[in-house]
Coordinates of C-alpha atoms in Angstrom, one line a residue:
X1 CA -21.5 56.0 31.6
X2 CA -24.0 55.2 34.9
X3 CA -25.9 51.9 34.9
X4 CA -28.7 51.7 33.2
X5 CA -30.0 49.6 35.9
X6 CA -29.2 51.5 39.3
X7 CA -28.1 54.5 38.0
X8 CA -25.6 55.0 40.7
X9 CA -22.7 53.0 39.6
X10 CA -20.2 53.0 36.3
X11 CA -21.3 50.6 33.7
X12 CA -18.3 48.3 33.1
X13 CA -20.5 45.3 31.5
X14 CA -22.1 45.9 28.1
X15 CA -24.4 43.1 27.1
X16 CA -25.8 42.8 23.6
X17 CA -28.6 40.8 23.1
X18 CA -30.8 39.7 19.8
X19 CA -34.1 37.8 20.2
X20 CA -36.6 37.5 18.1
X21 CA -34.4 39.9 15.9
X22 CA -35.4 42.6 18.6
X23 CA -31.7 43.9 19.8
X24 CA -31.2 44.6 23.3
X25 CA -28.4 46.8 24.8
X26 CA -27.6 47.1 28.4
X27 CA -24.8 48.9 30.0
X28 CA -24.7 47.7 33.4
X29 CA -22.4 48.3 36.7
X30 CA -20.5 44.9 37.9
X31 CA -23.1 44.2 41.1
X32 CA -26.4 45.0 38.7
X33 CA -24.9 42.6 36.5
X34 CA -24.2 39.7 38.2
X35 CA -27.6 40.3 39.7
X36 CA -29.2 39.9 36.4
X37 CA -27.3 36.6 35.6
X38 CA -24.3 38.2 33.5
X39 CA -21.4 37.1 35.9
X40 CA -18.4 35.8 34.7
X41 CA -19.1 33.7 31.0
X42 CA -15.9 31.6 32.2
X43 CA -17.5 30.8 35.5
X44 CA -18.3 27.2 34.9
X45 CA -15.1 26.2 33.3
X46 CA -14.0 25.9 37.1
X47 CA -11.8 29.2 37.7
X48 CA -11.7 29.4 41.5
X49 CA -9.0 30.6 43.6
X50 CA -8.4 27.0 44.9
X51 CA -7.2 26.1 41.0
X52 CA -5.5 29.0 41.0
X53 CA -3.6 28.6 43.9
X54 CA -3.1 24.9 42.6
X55 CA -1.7 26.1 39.2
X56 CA 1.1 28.7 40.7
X57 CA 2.2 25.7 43.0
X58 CA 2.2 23.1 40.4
X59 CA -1.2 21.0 40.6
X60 CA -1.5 17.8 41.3
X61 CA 1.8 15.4 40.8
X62 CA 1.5 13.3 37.5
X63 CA -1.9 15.4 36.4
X64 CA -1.1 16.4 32.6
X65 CA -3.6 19.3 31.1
X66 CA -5.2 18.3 28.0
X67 CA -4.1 20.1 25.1
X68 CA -4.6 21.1 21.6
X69 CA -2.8 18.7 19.4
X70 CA -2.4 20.7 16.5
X71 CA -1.3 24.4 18.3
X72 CA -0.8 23.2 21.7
X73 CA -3.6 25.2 23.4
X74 CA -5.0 24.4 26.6
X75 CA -8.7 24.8 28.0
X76 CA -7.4 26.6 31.0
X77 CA -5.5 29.6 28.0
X78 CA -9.0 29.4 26.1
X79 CA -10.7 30.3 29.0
X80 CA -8.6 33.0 30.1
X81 CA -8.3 34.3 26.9
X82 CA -11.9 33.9 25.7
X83 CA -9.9 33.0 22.3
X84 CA -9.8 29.9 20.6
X85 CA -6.1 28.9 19.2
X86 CA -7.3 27.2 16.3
X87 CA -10.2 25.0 14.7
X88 CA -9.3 21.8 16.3
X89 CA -9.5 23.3 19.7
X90 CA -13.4 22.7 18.6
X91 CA -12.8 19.7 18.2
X92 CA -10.4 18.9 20.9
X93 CA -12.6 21.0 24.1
X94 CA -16.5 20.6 22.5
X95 CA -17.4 18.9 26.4
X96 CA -16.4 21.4 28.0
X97 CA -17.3 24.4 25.0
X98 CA -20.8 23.5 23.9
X99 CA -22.6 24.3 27.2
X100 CA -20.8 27.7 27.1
X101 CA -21.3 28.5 23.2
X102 CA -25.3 27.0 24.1
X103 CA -25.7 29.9 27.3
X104 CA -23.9 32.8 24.9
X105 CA -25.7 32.0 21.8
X106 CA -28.8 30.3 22.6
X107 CA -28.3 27.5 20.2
X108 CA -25.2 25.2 19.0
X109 CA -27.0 25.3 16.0
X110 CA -25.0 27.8 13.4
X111 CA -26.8 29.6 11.0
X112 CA -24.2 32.0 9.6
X113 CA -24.9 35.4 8.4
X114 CA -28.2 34.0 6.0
X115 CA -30.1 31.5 8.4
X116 CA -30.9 28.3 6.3
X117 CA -28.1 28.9 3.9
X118 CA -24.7 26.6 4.6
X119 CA -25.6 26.3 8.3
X120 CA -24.3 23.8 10.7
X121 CA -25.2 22.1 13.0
X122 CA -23.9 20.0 16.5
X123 CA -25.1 16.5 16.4
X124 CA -25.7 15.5 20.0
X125 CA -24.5 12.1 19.9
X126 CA -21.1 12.1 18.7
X127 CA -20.7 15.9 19.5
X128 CA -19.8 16.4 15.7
X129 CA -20.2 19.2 13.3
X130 CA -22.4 18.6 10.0
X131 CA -23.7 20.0 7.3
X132 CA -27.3 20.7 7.1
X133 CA -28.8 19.7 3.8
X134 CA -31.4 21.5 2.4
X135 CA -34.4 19.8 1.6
X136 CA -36.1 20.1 -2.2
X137 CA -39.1 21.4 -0.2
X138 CA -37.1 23.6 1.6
X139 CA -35.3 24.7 -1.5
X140 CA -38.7 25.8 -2.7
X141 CA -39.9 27.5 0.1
X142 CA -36.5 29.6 0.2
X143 CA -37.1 30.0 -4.0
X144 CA -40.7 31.4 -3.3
X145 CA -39.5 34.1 -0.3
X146 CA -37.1 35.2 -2.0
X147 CA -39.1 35.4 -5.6
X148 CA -42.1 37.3 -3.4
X149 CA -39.2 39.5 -2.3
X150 CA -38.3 40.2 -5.8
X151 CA -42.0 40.9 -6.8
X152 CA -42.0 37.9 -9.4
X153 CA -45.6 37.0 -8.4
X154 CA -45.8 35.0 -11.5
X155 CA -42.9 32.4 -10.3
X156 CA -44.1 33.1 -6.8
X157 CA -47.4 31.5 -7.7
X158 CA -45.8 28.1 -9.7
X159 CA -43.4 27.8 -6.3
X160 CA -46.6 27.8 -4.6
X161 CA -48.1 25.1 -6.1
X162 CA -44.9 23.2 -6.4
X163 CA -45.0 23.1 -2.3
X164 CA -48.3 22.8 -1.9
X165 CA -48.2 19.1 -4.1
X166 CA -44.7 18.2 -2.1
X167 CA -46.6 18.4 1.1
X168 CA -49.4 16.5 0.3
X169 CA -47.1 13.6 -0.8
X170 CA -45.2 13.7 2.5

């Protein structure tokens, strides 16, 4: 397949993107690409061939490279890779991840497959993953979209009073 860019070249980079809940698919050659901004997602985790170089002759003496303490992974494998070894590497590499899962994804915020559902959430100052609680006036709100979706005008219209009070008392 040519680049849908240039139209010259092979498309060897296929990038996939949702906004809005628009999808966008782009098959682009390597130099059309990285024009575009979709180098290498690993670039920032420091890949050059100085570390390279460093790692085949040993780094630096007495340097130890952080690693997973429950499978033994290290950032250096993850990046290569692009796979996590397990779900304390979250845990264990979130610095270094969440810039990286913030540029892919365009949040850190998780939603899952039905936004407002069980989603998670990164909380900036400890870096941690919680739970997002759903409000009772969210709970509503949810209750009426999904009893307009169901036709049920009847309990649509009670919801709809239900919110309307909870927001004046807020």
């Amino acid at each position: 397949m040519l680049c849908q860019n240039c139209g010259k070249k092979t498309a060897t980079t296929y990038i996939k993107t949702i906004v809005n809940g628009r999808l966008a698919q782009y098959h682009l050659c390597p130099d059309c690409a990285r024009e575009m901004g979709y180098g290498n997602i690993f670039s920032d985790f420091g890949l050059d061939f100085g570390n390279m170089l460093g790692g085949l002759i040993g780094g630096i003496p007495g340097e130890q490279t952080p690693r997973c303490e429950k499978c033994g992974t290290t950032f250096e494998e993850i990046s290569k890779t692009g796979k996590l070894g397990c779900a304390e590497c979250y845990r264990t590499f979130r610095r270094k991840l969440l810039p990286i899962v913030q540029r892919i994804h365009g949040t850190t915020k998780h939603k899952g497959k039905a936004p407002g559902s069980s989603a998670l959430r990164v909380a900036d100052p400890h870096h941690q993953i919680i739970a997002v609680k759903e409000t009772p006036l969210e709970e509503k709100k949810r209750l009426l979209k999904q009893a307009i979706e169901a036709q049920d005008f009847e309990q649509a219209a009670v919801l709809r009073d239900e919110i309307k009070e909870m927001e004046q008392h807020e």
